[in-house]
PDB file of C-alpha atoms in Angstrom:
ATOM      1  CA  ALA A1147      14.423 -43.965   5.071  1.00 73.00           C
ATOM      2  CA  GLY A1148      16.199 -41.258   6.958  1.00 81.00           C
ATOM      3  CA  MET A1149      15.999 -39.773  10.438  1.00 86.00           C
ATOM      4  CA  ASN A1150      12.695 -38.262  11.514  1.00 89.00           C
ATOM      5  CA  GLY A1151      12.589 -34.481  11.297  1.00 91.00           C
ATOM      6  CA  THR A1152      15.389 -34.166   8.747  1.00 92.00           C
ATOM      7  CA  ALA A1153      13.123 -33.745   5.697  1.00 94.00           C
ATOM      8  CA  ILE A1154      12.387 -30.214   4.538  1.00 94.00           C
ATOM      9  CA  GLU A1155       9.209 -28.503   5.731  1.00 93.00           C
ATOM     10  CA  ASN A1156       6.852 -25.844   4.363  1.00 91.00           C
ATOM     11  CA  PHE A1157       7.687 -26.441   0.704  1.00 91.00           C
ATOM     12  CA  VAL A1158       6.078 -23.742  -1.492  1.00 88.00           C
ATOM     13  CA  CYS A1159       6.529 -22.803  -5.144  1.00 86.00           C
ATOM     14  CA  VAL A1160       5.325 -19.571  -6.743  1.00 84.00           C
ATOM     15  CA  ILE A1161       5.085 -19.091 -10.511  1.00 82.00           C
ATOM     16  CA  PHE A1162       5.225 -15.450 -11.617  1.00 83.00           C
ATOM     17  CA  ASN A1163       5.541 -13.541 -14.873  1.00 81.00           C
ATOM     18  CA  VAL A1164       4.328 -16.698 -16.651  1.00 76.00           C
ATOM     19  CA  SER A1165       7.642 -18.558 -16.816  1.00 80.00           C
ATOM     20  CA  PHE A1166       9.582 -17.945 -13.583  1.00 87.00           C
ATOM     21  CA  MET A1167       9.225 -20.168 -10.532  1.00 87.00           C
ATOM     22  CA  ASN A1168      10.625 -19.766  -7.018  1.00 90.00           C
ATOM     23  CA  CYS A1169      10.474 -22.720  -4.636  1.00 92.00           C
ATOM     24  CA  THR A1170      11.362 -22.335  -0.958  1.00 94.00           C
ATOM     25  CA  TRP A1171      11.415 -24.569   2.111  1.00 95.00           C
ATOM     26  CA  HIS A1172      12.512 -24.695   5.724  1.00 94.00           C
ATOM     27  CA  VAL A1173      15.324 -26.912   6.934  1.00 94.00           C
ATOM     28  CA  GLY A1174      14.170 -30.018   8.829  1.00 93.00           C
ATOM     29  CA  ARG A1175      13.815 -29.556  12.599  1.00 93.00           C
ATOM     30  CA  THR A1176      16.459 -32.149  13.475  1.00 91.00           C
ATOM     31  CA  ALA A1177      18.795 -31.566  10.506  1.00 89.00           C
ATOM     32  CA  THR A1178      22.369 -30.669  11.394  1.00 88.00           C
ATOM     33  CA  GLU A1179      23.984 -27.399  10.302  1.00 88.00           C
ATOM     34  CA  ASP A1180      25.954 -29.157   7.580  1.00 90.00           C
ATOM     35  CA  THR A1181      22.833 -30.696   5.993  1.00 92.00           C
ATOM     36  CA  GLN A1182      22.538 -29.795   2.327  1.00 95.00           C
ATOM     37  CA  TYR A1183      19.328 -30.194   0.318  1.00 96.00           C
ATOM     38  CA  PHE A1184      18.912 -30.735  -3.426  1.00 96.00           C
ATOM     39  CA  LEU A1185      15.732 -30.046  -5.403  1.00 96.00           C
ATOM     40  CA  TYR A1186      14.740 -32.082  -8.452  1.00 94.00           C
ATOM     41  CA  TRP A1187      11.576 -31.565 -10.461  1.00 90.00           C
ATOM     42  CA  ARG A1188       9.878 -32.515 -13.680  1.00 85.00           C
ATOM     43  CA  PRO A1189       6.856 -30.817 -15.219  1.00 78.00           C
ATOM     44  CA  SER A1190       5.382 -34.118 -16.485  1.00 72.00           C
ATOM     45  CA  LYS A1191       5.914 -37.875 -16.401  1.00 73.00           C
ATOM     46  CA  LYS A1192       7.325 -37.755 -19.939  1.00 77.00           C
ATOM     47  CA  GLU A1193      10.098 -35.273 -19.204  1.00 79.00           C
ATOM     48  CA  ASP A1194      13.462 -35.814 -17.565  1.00 85.00           C
ATOM     49  CA  VAL A1195      14.088 -34.832 -13.979  1.00 88.00           C
ATOM     50  CA  THR A1196      15.956 -31.520 -13.656  1.00 88.00           C
ATOM     51  CA  GLU A1197      18.045 -30.439 -10.672  1.00 93.00           C
ATOM     52  CA  CYS A1198      17.921 -26.844  -9.526  1.00 94.00           C
ATOM     53  CA  GLN A1199      20.708 -24.747 -11.030  1.00 93.00           C
ATOM     54  CA  ASN A1200      20.148 -21.578  -8.976  1.00 96.00           C
ATOM     55  CA  TYR A1201      19.792 -22.304  -5.255  1.00 97.00           C
ATOM     56  CA  ILE A1202      18.765 -19.807  -2.570  1.00 96.00           C
ATOM     57  CA  LYS A1203      20.914 -20.244   0.565  1.00 95.00           C
ATOM     58  CA  ASP A1204      20.498 -19.460   4.258  1.00 92.00           C
ATOM     59  CA  ASN A1205      23.171 -17.990   6.584  1.00 90.00           C
ATOM     60  CA  CYS A1206      24.755 -21.435   7.015  1.00 88.00           C
ATOM     61  CA  GLY A1207      25.038 -21.901   3.237  1.00 92.00           C
ATOM     62  CA  ARG A1208      22.284 -24.541   3.172  1.00 93.00           C
ATOM     63  CA  HIS A1209      19.964 -24.645   0.181  1.00 96.00           C
ATOM     64  CA  THR A1210      16.545 -23.326   1.263  1.00 96.00           C
ATOM     65  CA  GLY A1211      15.087 -22.570  -2.137  1.00 96.00           C
ATOM     66  CA  CYS A1212      15.523 -22.517  -5.873  1.00 96.00           C
ATOM     67  CA  GLN A1213      14.842 -20.102  -8.718  1.00 94.00           C
ATOM     68  CA  PHE A1214      13.805 -21.496 -12.107  1.00 90.00           C
ATOM     69  CA  GLN A1215      13.528 -19.658 -15.426  1.00 88.00           C
ATOM     70  CA  ASN A1216      11.607 -20.613 -18.571  1.00 83.00           C
ATOM     71  CA  VAL A1217       9.166 -22.854 -16.702  1.00 79.00           C
ATOM     72  CA  THR A1218       6.423 -24.471 -18.763  1.00 72.00           C
ATOM     73  CA  ILE A1219       3.947 -26.948 -17.354  1.00 68.00           C
ATOM     74  CA  GLU A1220       2.044 -28.407 -20.290  1.00 64.00           C
ATOM     75  CA  ASN A1221      -0.040 -30.953 -18.474  1.00 61.00           C
ATOM     76  CA  LYS A1222      -1.444 -30.206 -15.061  1.00 65.00           C
ATOM     77  CA  HIS A1223       0.946 -32.217 -12.915  1.00 73.00           C
ATOM     78  CA  ALA A1224       4.385 -31.405 -11.598  1.00 81.00           C
ATOM     79  CA  TYR A1225       6.664 -33.699  -9.613  1.00 87.00           C
ATOM     80  CA  PHE A1226       9.098 -32.510  -6.928  1.00 90.00           C
ATOM     81  CA  LEU A1227      11.800 -34.293  -4.923  1.00 93.00           C
ATOM     82  CA  VAL A1228      14.063 -32.727  -2.317  1.00 94.00           C
ATOM     83  CA  ASN A1229      16.699 -35.006  -0.872  1.00 93.00           C
ATOM     84  CA  GLY A1230      19.721 -34.181   1.194  1.00 93.00           C
ATOM     85  CA  SER A1231      22.953 -35.212   2.794  1.00 91.00           C
ATOM     86  CA  GLY A1232      24.636 -34.424   6.085  1.00 85.00           C
ATOM     87  CA  SER A1233      27.526 -35.807   8.085  1.00 82.00           C
ATOM     88  CA  GLY A1234      26.486 -38.882  10.012  1.00 78.00           C
ATOM     89  CA  GLN A1235      22.808 -38.390   9.245  1.00 82.00           C
ATOM     90  CA  ASN A1236      20.453 -40.007   6.760  1.00 90.00           C
ATOM     91  CA  ILE A1237      18.118 -37.286   5.449  1.00 92.00           C
ATOM     92  CA  GLN A1238      14.467 -38.074   4.782  1.00 93.00           C
ATOM     93  CA  PRO A1239      13.487 -37.256   1.179  1.00 94.00           C
ATOM     94  CA  TYR A1240      10.486 -35.034   0.461  1.00 93.00           C
ATOM     95  CA  GLU A1241       8.396 -36.009  -2.577  1.00 91.00           C
ATOM     96  CA  LYS A1242       5.257 -34.347  -3.935  1.00 87.00           C
ATOM     97  CA  LYS A1243       3.084 -34.646  -7.044  1.00 82.00           C
ATOM     98  CA  ILE A1244       1.095 -31.457  -7.629  1.00 76.00           C
ATOM     99  CA  MET A1245      -2.158 -31.148  -9.561  1.00 67.00           C
ATOM    100  CA  LEU A1246      -2.151 -27.536 -10.764  1.00 60.00           C
ATOM    101  CA  GLU A1247      -5.812 -27.296 -11.756  1.00 51.00           C
ATOM    102  CA  LEU A1248      -6.835 -27.692  -8.109  1.00 45.00           C
ATOM    103  CA  LEU A1249      -5.364 -24.271  -7.388  1.00 46.00           C
ATOM    104  CA  LEU A1250      -8.053 -22.617  -9.440  1.00 43.00           C
ATOM    105  CA  ILE A1251     -11.010 -24.113  -7.603  1.00 42.00           C
ATOM    106  CA  ASN A1252      -9.799 -24.515  -4.015  1.00 44.00           C
ATOM    107  CA  ASN A1253      -8.144 -22.504  -1.297  1.00 46.00           C
ATOM    108  CA  ILE A1254      -4.575 -21.958  -2.501  1.00 46.00           C
ATOM    109  CA  SER A1255      -3.195 -22.118   1.015  1.00 47.00           C
ATOM    110  CA  ASP A1256      -3.852 -25.887   0.907  1.00 45.00           C
ATOM    111  CA  TYR A1257      -1.349 -26.387  -1.922  1.00 50.00           C
ATOM    112  CA  ILE A1258       2.350 -25.951  -2.362  1.00 60.00           C
ATOM    113  CA  ILE A1259       2.403 -24.274  -5.771  1.00 63.00           C
ATOM    114  CA  VAL A1260       0.775 -20.968  -6.573  1.00 68.00           C
ATOM    115  CA  GLU A1261       0.725 -18.807  -9.684  1.00 72.00           C
ATOM    116  CA  LYS A1262       0.685 -15.035  -9.341  1.00 75.00           C
ATOM    117  CA  LEU A1263      -1.236 -13.912 -12.400  1.00 75.00           C
ATOM    118  CA  THR A1264      -0.553 -10.895 -14.530  1.00 77.00           C
ATOM    119  CA  PRO A1265      -3.432  -8.418 -14.998  1.00 82.00           C
ATOM    120  CA  PRO A1266      -5.894  -9.013 -17.866  1.00 85.00           C
ATOM    121  CA  LEU A1267      -4.550  -7.953 -21.262  1.00 85.00           C
ATOM    122  CA  ASN A1268      -5.794  -5.406 -23.792  1.00 90.00           C
ATOM    123  CA  VAL A1269      -8.393  -3.809 -21.560  1.00 89.00           C
ATOM    124  CA  THR A1270     -10.698  -1.620 -23.665  1.00 91.00           C
ATOM    125  CA  VAL A1271     -13.426   0.702 -22.385  1.00 90.00           C
ATOM    126  CA  ASN A1272     -16.075   2.338 -24.565  1.00 91.00           C
ATOM    127  CA  CYS A1273     -18.517   4.709 -22.871  1.00 88.00           C
ATOM    128  CA  THR A1274     -21.377   6.584 -24.494  1.00 89.00           C
ATOM    129  CA  GLU A1275     -22.642   9.688 -22.794  1.00 86.00           C
ATOM    130  CA  ALA A1276     -26.102   9.506 -24.388  1.00 87.00           C
ATOM    131  CA  SER A1277     -26.956   6.070 -22.997  1.00 84.00           C
ATOM    132  CA  HIS A1278     -24.885   6.426 -19.795  1.00 84.00           C
ATOM    133  CA  ARG A1279     -23.378   2.993 -20.462  1.00 88.00           C
ATOM    134  CA  CYS A1280     -19.908   1.626 -20.760  1.00 86.00           C
ATOM    135  CA  SER A1281     -18.688  -1.558 -22.357  1.00 90.00           C
ATOM    136  CA  ILE A1282     -15.473  -3.150 -21.160  1.00 90.00           C
ATOM    137  CA  TRP A1283     -13.501  -5.889 -22.961  1.00 89.00           C
ATOM    138  CA  TRP A1284     -10.317  -7.684 -22.039  1.00 90.00           C
ATOM    139  CA  GLN A1285      -8.309 -10.809 -22.687  1.00 86.00           C
ATOM    140  CA  PRO A1286      -7.434 -13.309 -19.955  1.00 83.00           C
ATOM    141  CA  PRO A1287      -4.020 -12.998 -18.316  1.00 81.00           C
ATOM    142  CA  ARG A1288      -1.139 -15.097 -19.578  1.00 75.00           C
ATOM    143  CA  THR A1289      -0.464 -18.121 -17.390  1.00 74.00           C
ATOM    144  CA  SER A1290       2.027 -20.946 -17.249  1.00 65.00           C
ATOM    145  CA  HIS A1291      -0.540 -23.726 -17.526  1.00 61.00           C
ATOM    146  CA  VAL A1292      -4.215 -22.634 -17.792  1.00 61.00           C
ATOM    147  CA  LYS A1293      -5.520 -22.711 -21.345  1.00 62.00           C
ATOM    148  CA  ILE A1294      -9.281 -22.309 -20.706  1.00 63.00           C
ATOM    149  CA  SER A1295     -10.337 -18.680 -20.232  1.00 64.00           C
ATOM    150  CA  SER A1296     -13.613 -19.706 -18.548  1.00 67.00           C
ATOM    151  CA  CYS A1297     -11.532 -20.701 -15.496  1.00 69.00           C
ATOM    152  CA  PHE A1298     -11.136 -17.047 -14.546  1.00 74.00           C
ATOM    153  CA  LYS A1299     -13.516 -14.840 -12.563  1.00 77.00           C
ATOM    154  CA  TYR A1300     -13.149 -11.083 -12.715  1.00 80.00           C
ATOM    155  CA  GLU A1301     -14.174  -8.220 -10.497  1.00 83.00           C
ATOM    156  CA  ILE A1302     -14.559  -4.733 -11.942  1.00 82.00           C
ATOM    157  CA  VAL A1303     -14.273  -1.683  -9.731  1.00 83.00           C
ATOM    158  CA  ILE A1304     -15.659   1.491 -11.293  1.00 78.00           C
ATOM    159  CA  GLU A1305     -14.708   4.770  -9.710  1.00 79.00           C
ATOM    160  CA  ASN A1306     -16.656   7.918 -10.421  1.00 75.00           C
ATOM    161  CA  LYS A1307     -14.234  10.790 -10.971  1.00 65.00           C
TER     162      LYS A1307
END
């Protein structure tokens, strides 16, 4: 239910520094200036729905995003709902179930949640002049939801100084 064009558009969430998540969206094309949106999410079916506590606002004071802290997504699904209210207008709700593992194997621009990874940890380099060889070791970056290190591909750039 709700008037066409009043639902939010371009919903995107970015996880960074392992446990912080920013979600943003654009106001619906036909939404009035007094339309207010509210974001609810849950990291799994078993958990309770949580409303955003720290909204990002546009010049009209409308909610156009949310900042979350201490985000953990144990299983690979997250559920989002953005509903709204406005004077004399029924606002279309926006609902999405996200499968996080798809981000690792497909083009991330097709999805609405992205994780910006930290660099690999504990990088160690051991070079021997006699054999003209170097060995490099590292640990996978910390992430909010990926537990299998074989999911990562690395590229090493060696510069000769």
